[in-house]
Amino acid sequence: MISHDAAETLGLKALAFLIGDEDLLPVFMGASGTSADDLRTRASEPEFLGSVLDFLLMDDAWVIRFGDAADVRYDQVMQARAALPGGGQVHWT
């Protein structure tokens, strides 16, 4: 399991990755309704970092791109998401 602090750090790496990716950034901003100001002002919020990881986790190819670019194991993305607010598993039964 990953610590909350390590999860936030990984979330920040994911945010930096998105900001540097001219193809994915507009998709994230459109899907999340995030503005350029939000990227700056909300970067320290664990809930926002969780939304960044949620976005990456929507597509395995994005997880792989991020993992390769940031030298992060692919499974760490899901572990980090689980450690941030709102990342608990939902049980439907």
N, CA, C and O atoms as a Tinker XYZ file with bonds, in Angstrom:
   372  protein
     1  N      0.837000   -1.186000    0.000000    73     2
     2  CA     0.000000    0.000000    0.000000    64     1     3
     3  C      0.878000    1.245000    0.000000    63     2     4     5
     4  O      1.996000    1.225000    0.515000    81     3
     5  N      0.384000    2.287000   -0.559000    73     3     6
     6  CA     1.124000    3.529000   -0.703000    64     5     7
     7  C      0.621000    4.540000    0.344000    63     6     8     9
     8  O     -0.571000    4.579000    0.647000    81     7
     9  N      1.515000    5.338000    0.881000    73     7    10
    10  CA     1.130000    6.330000    1.887000    64     9    11
    11  C      0.394000    7.498000    1.227000    63    10    12    13
    12  O      0.483000    7.705000    0.017000    81    11
    13  N     -0.326000    8.247000    2.044000    73    11    14
    14  CA    -1.049000    9.408000    1.539000    64    13    15
    15  C     -0.074000   10.416000    0.917000    63    14    16    17
    16  O     -0.339000   10.959000   -0.156000    81    15
    17  N      1.043000   10.659000    1.590000    73    15    18
    18  CA     2.033000   11.607000    1.062000    64    17    19
    19  C      2.606000   11.147000   -0.281000    63    18    20    21
    20  O      2.762000   11.943000   -1.207000    81    19
    21  N      2.913000    9.856000   -0.371000    73    19    22
    22  CA     3.435000    9.314000   -1.631000    64    21    23
    23  C      2.372000    9.394000   -2.726000    63    22    24    25
    24  O      2.695000    9.623000   -3.891000    81    23
    25  N      1.107000    9.205000   -2.352000    73    23    26
    26  CA     0.016000    9.296000   -3.321000    64    25    27
    27  C     -0.117000   10.719000   -3.844000    63    26    28    29
    28  O     -0.334000   10.928000   -5.038000    81    27
    29  N      0.012000   11.703000   -2.948000    73    27    30
    30  CA    -0.044000   13.098000   -3.393000    64    29    31
    31  C      1.123000   13.420000   -4.322000    63    30    32    33
    32  O      0.948000   14.112000   -5.325000    81    31
    33  N      2.295000   12.925000   -3.995000    73    31    34
    34  CA     3.465000   13.154000   -4.841000    64    33    35
    35  C      3.247000   12.553000   -6.224000    63    34    36    37
    36  O      3.558000   13.180000   -7.237000    81    35
    37  N      2.717000   11.346000   -6.261000    73    35    38
    38  CA     2.459000   10.714000   -7.549000    64    37    39
    39  C      1.375000   11.485000   -8.303000    63    38    40    41
    40  O      1.453000   11.626000   -9.524000    81    39
    41  N      0.371000   11.982000   -7.589000    73    39    42
    42  CA    -0.663000   12.805000   -8.220000    64    41    43
    43  C     -0.084000   14.064000   -8.842000    63    42    44    45
    44  O     -0.487000   14.466000   -9.933000    81    43
    45  N      0.865000   14.689000   -8.143000    73    43    46
    46  CA     1.536000   15.865000   -8.696000    64    45    47
    47  C      2.352000   15.515000   -9.939000    63    46    48    49
    48  O      2.392000   16.285000  -10.899000    81    47
    49  N      2.999000   14.353000   -9.917000    73    47    50
    50  CA     3.733000   13.901000  -11.109000    64    49    51
    51  C      2.768000   13.687000  -12.276000    63    50    52    53
    52  O      3.073000   14.022000  -13.420000    81    51
    53  N      1.597000   13.121000  -11.963000    73    51    54
    54  CA     0.593000   12.890000  -13.007000    64    53    55
    55  C      0.089000   14.213000  -13.564000    63    54    56    57
    56  O     -0.111000   14.341000  -14.772000    81    55
    57  N     -0.119000   15.198000  -12.694000    73    55    58
    58  CA    -0.553000   16.515000  -13.148000    64    57    59
    59  C      0.513000   17.149000  -14.042000    63    58    60    61
    60  O      0.191000   17.706000  -15.092000    81    59
    61  N      1.767000   17.068000  -13.634000    73    59    62
    62  CA     2.862000   17.609000  -14.453000    64    61    63
    63  C      2.914000   16.902000  -15.806000    63    62    64    65
    64  O      3.146000   17.535000  -16.836000    81    63
    65  N      2.696000   15.591000  -15.797000    73    63    66
    66  CA     2.670000   14.829000  -17.038000    64    65    67
    67  C      1.555000   15.344000  -17.958000    63    66    68    69
    68  O      1.775000   15.565000  -19.148000    81    67
    69  N      0.354000   15.531000  -17.391000    73    67    70
    70  CA    -0.766000   16.016000  -18.202000    64    69    71
    71  C     -0.488000   17.398000  -18.769000    63    70    72    73
    72  O     -0.758000   17.660000  -19.941000    81    71
    73  N      0.052000   18.285000  -17.935000    73    71    74
    74  CA     0.335000   19.646000  -18.384000    64    73    75
    75  C      1.334000   19.633000  -19.545000    63    74    76    77
    76  O      1.262000   20.473000  -20.442000    81    75
    77  N      2.250000   18.691000  -19.522000    73    75    78
    78  CA     3.252000   18.593000  -20.570000    64    77    79
    79  C      2.805000   17.825000  -21.796000    63    78    80    81
    80  O      3.547000   17.751000  -22.776000    81    79
    81  N      1.609000   17.250000  -21.767000    73    79    82
    82  CA     1.129000   16.444000  -22.887000    64    81    83
    83  C      0.065000   17.224000  -23.656000    63    82    84    85
    84  O     -1.077000   17.341000  -23.211000    81    83
    85  N      0.451000   17.749000  -24.802000    73    83    86
    86  CA    -0.452000   18.620000  -25.557000    64    85    87
    87  C     -1.670000   17.895000  -26.119000    63    86    88    89
    88  O     -2.646000   18.540000  -26.502000    81    87
    89  N     -1.629000   16.563000  -26.176000    73    87    90
    90  CA    -2.791000   15.809000  -26.641000    64    89    91
    91  C     -3.764000   15.516000  -25.503000    63    90    92    93
    92  O     -4.976000   15.652000  -25.668000    81    91
    93  N     -3.234000   15.116000  -24.353000    73    91    94
    94  CA    -4.094000   14.716000  -23.242000    64    93    95
    95  C     -4.634000   15.878000  -22.419000    63    94    96    97
    96  O     -5.746000   15.796000  -21.898000    81    95
    97  N     -3.874000   16.949000  -22.292000    73    95    98
    98  CA    -4.310000   18.059000  -21.446000    64    97    99
    99  C     -5.672000   18.608000  -21.859000    63    98   100   101
   100  O     -6.529000   18.780000  -20.992000    81    99
   101  N     -5.918000   18.893000  -23.147000    73    99   102
   102  CA    -7.245000   19.411000  -23.502000    64   101   103
   103  C     -8.365000   18.399000  -23.243000    63   102   104   105
   104  O     -9.493000   18.785000  -22.940000    81   103
   105  N     -8.055000   17.113000  -23.362000    73   103   106
   106  CA    -9.056000   16.087000  -23.085000    64   105   107
   107  C     -9.403000   16.107000  -21.595000    63   106   108   109
   108  O    -10.576000   16.056000  -21.226000    81   107
   109  N     -8.380000   16.183000  -20.743000    73   107   110
   110  CA    -8.610000   16.254000  -19.298000    64   109   111
   111  C     -9.399000   17.504000  -18.937000    63   110   112   113
   112  O    -10.365000   17.434000  -18.178000    81   111
   113  N     -8.993000   18.640000  -19.475000    73   111   114
   114  CA    -9.661000   19.890000  -19.139000    64   113   115
   115  C    -11.121000   19.875000  -19.611000    63   114   116   117
   116  O    -12.006000   20.361000  -18.906000    81   115
   117  N    -11.365000   19.333000  -20.767000    73   115   118
   118  CA   -12.732000   19.248000  -21.270000    64   117   119
   119  C    -13.589000   18.277000  -20.473000    63   118   120   121
   120  O    -14.748000   18.558000  -20.170000    81   119
   121  N    -13.008000   17.138000  -20.140000    73   119   122
   122  CA   -13.763000   16.115000  -19.409000    64   121   123
   123  C    -14.043000   16.538000  -17.971000    63   122   124   125
   124  O    -15.080000   16.188000  -17.408000    81   123
   125  N    -13.128000   17.285000  -17.383000    73   123   126
   126  CA   -13.271000   17.639000  -15.970000    64   125   127
   127  C    -13.833000   19.045000  -15.760000    63   126   128   129
   128  O    -14.218000   19.398000  -14.645000    81   127
   129  N    -13.881000   19.843000  -16.818000    73   127   130
   130  CA   -14.324000   21.223000  -16.671000    64   129   131
   131  C    -13.292000   22.097000  -15.974000    63   130   132   133
   132  O    -13.618000   23.152000  -15.429000    81   131
   133  N    -12.053000   21.647000  -16.000000    73   131   134
   134  CA   -10.957000   22.345000  -15.330000    64   133   135
   135  C    -10.417000   23.459000  -16.220000    63   134   136   137
   136  O    -10.246000   23.278000  -17.425000    81   135
   137  N    -10.151000   24.610000  -15.614000    73   135   138
   138  CA    -9.553000   25.727000  -16.344000    64   137   139
   139  C     -8.053000   25.766000  -16.067000    63   138   140   141
   140  O     -7.544000   25.055000  -15.201000    81   139
   141  N     -7.368000   26.604000  -16.816000    73   139   142
   142  CA    -5.931000   26.776000  -16.580000    64   141   143
   143  C     -5.687000   27.310000  -15.171000    63   142   144   145
   144  O     -4.722000   26.913000  -14.518000    81   143
   145  N     -6.550000   28.203000  -14.698000    73   143   146
   146  CA    -6.421000   28.710000  -13.326000    64   145   147
   147  C     -6.585000   27.589000  -12.308000    63   146   148   149
   148  O     -5.869000   27.543000  -11.308000    81   147
   149  N     -7.539000   26.673000  -12.567000    73   147   150
   150  CA    -7.740000   25.534000  -11.662000    64   149   151
   151  C     -6.477000   24.688000  -11.554000    63   150   152   153
   152  O     -6.137000   24.208000  -10.473000    81   151
   153  N     -5.788000   24.507000  -12.669000    73   151   154
   154  CA    -4.564000   23.701000  -12.654000    64   153   155
   155  C     -3.551000   24.275000  -11.675000    63   154   156   157
   156  O     -2.853000   23.537000  -10.980000    81   155
   157  N     -3.480000   25.586000  -11.631000    73   155   158
   158  CA    -2.531000   26.249000  -10.720000    64   157   159
   159  C     -3.036000   26.264000   -9.280000    63   158   160   161
   160  O     -2.301000   25.927000   -8.352000    81   159
   161  N     -4.276000   26.651000   -9.105000    73   159   162
   162  CA    -4.771000   26.870000   -7.737000    64   161   163
   163  C     -5.162000   25.596000   -7.007000    63   162   164   165
   164  O     -5.146000   25.570000   -5.777000    81   163
   165  N     -5.508000   24.551000   -7.721000    73   163   166
   166  CA    -5.979000   23.326000   -7.070000    64   165   167
   167  C     -4.935000   22.217000   -7.016000    63   166   168   169
   168  O     -5.217000   21.123000   -6.527000    81   167
   169  N     -3.743000   22.488000   -7.509000    73   167   170
   170  CA    -2.698000   21.459000   -7.592000    64   169   171
   171  C     -2.332000   20.874000   -6.236000    63   170   172   173
   172  O     -1.836000   19.749000   -6.176000    81   171
   173  N     -2.558000   21.593000   -5.159000    73   171   174
   174  CA    -2.207000   21.077000   -3.830000    64   173   175
   175  C     -3.361000   20.355000   -3.142000    63   174   176   177
   176  O     -3.203000   19.865000   -2.024000    81   175
   177  N     -4.513000   20.284000   -3.795000    73   175   178
   178  CA    -5.683000   19.641000   -3.197000    64   177   179
   179  C     -5.693000   18.143000   -3.502000    63   178   180   181
   180  O     -5.696000   17.747000   -4.668000    81   179
   181  N     -5.696000   17.312000   -2.462000    73   179   182
   182  CA    -5.709000   15.862000   -2.688000    64   181   183
   183  C     -6.896000   15.401000   -3.538000    63   182   184   185
   184  O     -6.757000   14.470000   -4.330000    81   183
   185  N     -8.057000   16.038000   -3.383000    73   183   186
   186  CA    -9.226000   15.654000   -4.179000    64   185   187
   187  C     -8.991000   15.923000   -5.662000    63   186   188   189
   188  O     -9.388000   15.127000   -6.513000    81   187
   189  N     -8.351000   17.036000   -5.964000    73   187   190
   190  CA    -8.055000   17.363000   -7.361000    64   189   191
   191  C     -7.040000   16.384000   -7.938000    63   190   192   193
   192  O     -7.184000   15.923000   -9.070000    81   191
   193  N     -6.014000   16.072000   -7.156000    73   191   194
   194  CA    -5.015000   15.102000   -7.616000    64   193   195
   195  C     -5.664000   13.741000   -7.857000    63   194   196   197
   196  O     -5.289000   13.022000   -8.783000    81   195
   197  N     -6.634000   13.396000   -7.023000    73   195   198
   198  CA    -7.391000   12.163000   -7.249000    64   197   199
   199  C     -8.116000   12.188000   -8.579000    63   198   200   201
   200  O     -8.185000   11.171000   -9.269000    81   199
   201  N     -8.667000   13.355000   -8.951000    73   199   202
   202  CA    -9.369000   13.452000  -10.234000    64   201   203
   203  C     -8.397000   13.308000  -11.409000    63   202   204   205
   204  O     -8.759000   12.780000  -12.460000    81   203
   205  N     -7.170000   13.779000  -11.223000    73   203   206
   206  CA    -6.141000   13.607000  -12.257000    64   205   207
   207  C     -5.855000   12.115000  -12.443000    63   206   208   209
   208  O     -5.782000   11.623000  -13.569000    81   207
   209  N     -5.696000   11.409000  -11.332000    73   207   210
   210  CA    -5.432000    9.968000  -11.423000    64   209   211
   211  C     -6.642000    9.227000  -11.972000    63   210   212   213
   212  O     -6.489000    8.291000  -12.756000    81   211
   213  N     -7.855000    9.636000  -11.566000    73   211   214
   214  CA    -9.069000    9.026000  -12.132000    64   213   215
   215  C     -9.066000    9.148000  -13.644000    63   214   216   217
   216  O     -9.397000    8.198000  -14.352000    81   215
   217  N     -8.695000   10.312000  -14.131000    73   215   218
   218  CA    -8.659000   10.536000  -15.574000    64   217   219
   219  C     -7.674000    9.586000  -16.253000    63   218   220   221
   220  O     -8.015000    8.929000  -17.236000    81   219
   221  N     -6.467000    9.518000  -15.730000    73   219   222
   222  CA    -5.466000    8.628000  -16.338000    64   221   223
   223  C     -5.919000    7.176000  -16.317000    63   222   224   225
   224  O     -5.658000    6.418000  -17.251000    81   223
   225  N     -6.604000    6.797000  -15.238000    73   223   226
   226  CA    -7.036000    5.409000  -15.086000    64   225   227
   227  C     -8.178000    5.032000  -16.032000    63   226   228   229
   228  O     -8.558000    3.863000  -16.104000    81   227
   229  N     -8.720000    5.998000  -16.748000    73   227   230
   230  CA    -9.785000    5.702000  -17.708000    64   229   231
   231  C     -9.265000    4.920000  -18.910000    63   230   232   233
   232  O    -10.049000    4.285000  -19.616000    81   231
   233  N     -7.968000    4.954000  -19.151000    73   231   234
   234  CA    -7.420000    4.297000  -20.338000    64   233   235
   235  C     -6.061000    3.686000  -19.987000    63   234   236   237
   236  O     -5.148000    4.389000  -19.551000    81   235
   237  N     -5.941000    2.392000  -20.180000    73   235   238
   238  CA    -4.679000    1.705000  -19.880000    64   237   239
   239  C     -3.509000    2.326000  -20.633000    63   238   240   241
   240  O     -2.399000    2.400000  -20.105000    81   239
   241  N     -3.747000    2.770000  -21.853000    73   239   242
   242  CA    -2.669000    3.374000  -22.643000    64   241   243
   243  C     -2.157000    4.646000  -21.970000    63   242   244   245
   244  O     -0.964000    4.943000  -22.032000    81   243
   245  N     -3.054000    5.400000  -21.327000    73   243   246
   246  CA    -2.630000    6.616000  -20.634000    64   245   247
   247  C     -1.807000    6.280000  -19.397000    63   246   248   249
   248  O     -0.826000    6.956000  -19.087000    81   247
   249  N     -2.215000    5.236000  -18.700000    73   247   250
   250  CA    -1.455000    4.793000  -17.518000    64   249   251
   251  C     -0.051000    4.378000  -17.945000    63   250   252   253
   252  O      0.932000    4.716000  -17.285000    81   251
   253  N      0.034000    3.657000  -19.036000    73   251   254
   254  CA     1.328000    3.195000  -19.531000    64   253   255
   255  C      2.183000    4.385000  -19.963000    63   254   256   257
   256  O      3.370000    4.442000  -19.640000    81   255
   257  N      1.594000    5.329000  -20.686000    73   255   258
   258  CA     2.349000    6.524000  -21.104000    64   257   259
   259  C      2.888000    7.291000  -19.909000    63   258   260   261
   260  O      4.051000    7.691000  -19.885000    81   259
   261  N      2.025000    7.490000  -18.914000    73   259   262
   262  CA     2.456000    8.195000  -17.713000    64   261   263
   263  C      3.517000    7.405000  -16.966000    63   262   264   265
   264  O      4.542000    7.960000  -16.572000    81   263
   265  N      3.280000    6.120000  -16.770000    73   263   266
   266  CA     4.234000    5.286000  -16.042000    64   265   267
   267  C      5.600000    5.283000  -16.694000    63   266   268   269
   268  O      6.621000    5.390000  -16.016000    81   267
   269  N      5.617000    5.161000  -18.002000    73   267   270
   270  CA     6.889000    5.167000  -18.723000    64   269   271
   271  C      7.578000    6.534000  -18.645000    63   270   272   273
   272  O      8.795000    6.611000  -18.473000    81   271
   273  N      6.802000    7.598000  -18.771000    73   271   274
   274  CA     7.376000    8.945000  -18.750000    64   273   275
   275  C      7.888000    9.329000  -17.364000    63   274   276   277
   276  O      8.899000   10.020000  -17.242000    81   275
   277  N      7.187000    8.879000  -16.317000    73   275   278
   278  CA     7.540000    9.276000  -14.951000    64   277   279
   279  C      8.326000    8.204000  -14.206000    63   278   280   281
   280  O      8.650000    8.370000  -13.030000    81   279
   281  N      8.630000    7.109000  -14.889000    73   279   282
   282  CA     9.330000    5.983000  -14.262000    64   281   283
   283  C      8.580000    5.506000  -13.016000    63   282   284   285
   284  O      9.147000    5.368000  -11.932000    81   283
   285  N      7.288000    5.262000  -13.214000    73   283   286
   286  CA     6.386000    4.818000  -12.148000    64   285   287
   287  C      5.800000    3.475000  -12.570000    63   286   288   289
   288  O      5.394000    3.299000  -13.719000    81   287
   289  N      5.758000    2.535000  -11.637000    73   287   290
   290  CA     5.105000    1.252000  -11.936000    64   289   291
   291  C      3.621000    1.505000  -12.207000    63   290   292   293
   292  O      2.993000    2.324000  -11.536000    81   291
   293  N      3.081000    0.818000  -13.166000    73   291   294
   294  CA     1.692000    1.041000  -13.576000    64   293   295
   295  C      0.717000    0.828000  -12.425000    63   294   296   297
   296  O     -0.255000    1.573000  -12.299000    81   295
   297  N      0.956000   -0.168000  -11.589000    73   295   298
   298  CA     0.030000   -0.454000  -10.491000    64   297   299
   299  C      0.063000    0.621000   -9.409000    63   298   300   301
   300  O     -0.862000    0.708000   -8.602000    81   299
   301  N      1.104000    1.431000   -9.380000    73   299   302
   302  CA     1.185000    2.500000   -8.386000    64   301   303
   303  C      0.140000    3.579000   -8.642000    63   302   304   305
   304  O     -0.271000    4.273000   -7.712000    81   303
   305  N     -0.286000    3.726000   -9.865000    73   303   306
   306  CA    -1.297000    4.734000  -10.176000    64   305   307
   307  C     -2.596000    4.391000   -9.449000    63   306   308   309
   308  O     -3.203000    5.262000   -8.825000    81   307
   309  N     -3.022000    3.149000   -9.522000    73   307   310
   310  CA    -4.247000    2.716000   -8.829000    64   309   311
   311  C     -4.047000    2.760000   -7.315000    63   310   312   313
   312  O     -4.962000    3.141000   -6.584000    81   311
   313  N     -2.882000    2.381000   -6.844000    73   311   314
   314  CA    -2.620000    2.429000   -5.403000    64   313   315
   315  C     -2.681000    3.868000   -4.898000    63   314   316   317
   316  O     -3.250000    4.132000   -3.839000    81   315
   317  N     -2.103000    4.788000   -5.647000    73   315   318
   318  CA    -2.140000    6.199000   -5.254000    64   317   319
   319  C     -3.572000    6.710000   -5.252000    63   318   320   321
   320  O     -3.978000    7.440000   -4.348000    81   319
   321  N     -4.330000    6.326000   -6.266000    73   319   322
   322  CA    -5.732000    6.771000   -6.320000    64   321   323
   323  C     -6.499000    6.285000   -5.098000    63   322   324   325
   324  O     -7.299000    7.026000   -4.527000    81   323
   325  N     -6.260000    5.061000   -4.705000    73   323   326
   326  CA    -6.967000    4.487000   -3.556000    64   325   327
   327  C     -6.607000    5.201000   -2.257000    63   326   328   329
   328  O     -7.407000    5.223000   -1.322000    81   327
   329  N     -5.413000    5.784000   -2.190000    73   327   330
   330  CA    -4.947000    6.442000   -0.969000    64   329   331
   331  C     -5.429000    7.887000   -0.853000    63   330   332   333
   332  O     -5.292000    8.497000    0.207000    81   331
   333  N     -5.985000    8.436000   -1.915000    73   331   334
   334  CA    -6.455000    9.817000   -1.897000    64   333   335
   335  C     -7.961000    9.856000   -1.628000    63   334   336   337
   336  O     -8.644000    8.848000   -1.807000    81   335
   337  N     -8.488000   11.010000   -1.199000    73   335   338
   338  CA    -9.920000   11.107000   -0.907000    64   337   339
   339  C    -10.779000   10.670000   -2.091000    63   338   340   341
   340  O    -10.527000   11.040000   -3.238000    81   339
   341  N    -11.791000    9.881000   -1.780000    73   339   342
   342  CA   -12.704000    9.386000   -2.804000    64   341   343
   343  C    -12.193000    8.176000   -3.552000    63   342   344   345
   344  O    -12.828000    7.721000   -4.503000    81   343
   345  N    -11.064000    7.651000   -3.141000    73   343   346
   346  CA   -10.459000    6.542000   -3.872000    64   345   347
   347  C    -10.801000    5.169000   -3.333000    63   346   348   349
   348  O    -10.316000    4.164000   -3.852000    81   347
   349  N    -11.630000    5.107000   -2.299000    73   347   350
   350  CA   -12.011000    3.814000   -1.751000    64   349   351
   351  C    -12.836000    3.030000   -2.732000    63   350   352   353
   352  O    -13.555000    3.602000   -3.551000    81   351
   353  N    -12.739000    1.738000   -2.654000    73   351   354
   354  CA   -13.516000    0.889000   -3.565000    64   353   355
   355  C    -14.981000    0.960000   -3.201000    63   354   356   357
   356  O    -15.354000    0.958000   -2.028000    81   355
   357  N    -15.804000    1.023000   -4.236000    73   355   358
   358  CA   -17.246000    1.057000   -4.065000    64   357   359
   359  C    -17.771000   -0.369000   -4.070000    63   358   360   361
   360  O    -17.448000   -1.157000   -4.959000    81   359
   361  N    -18.567000   -0.688000   -3.089000    73   359   362
   362  CA   -19.199000   -2.007000   -3.025000    64   361   363
   363  C    -20.677000   -1.839000   -3.315000    63   362   364   365
   364  O    -21.392000   -1.179000   -2.561000    81   363
   365  N    -21.135000   -2.434000   -4.405000    73   363   366
   366  CA   -22.504000   -2.252000   -4.863000    64   365   367
   367  C    -23.465000   -3.257000   -4.256000    63   366   368   369
   368  O    -24.667000   -3.176000   -4.509000    81   367
   369  N    -22.982000   -4.193000   -3.471000    73   367   370
   370  CA   -23.880000   -5.193000   -2.885000    64   369   371
   371  C    -24.118000   -4.952000   -1.433000    63   370   372
   372  O    -24.852000   -5.706000   -0.794000    81   371
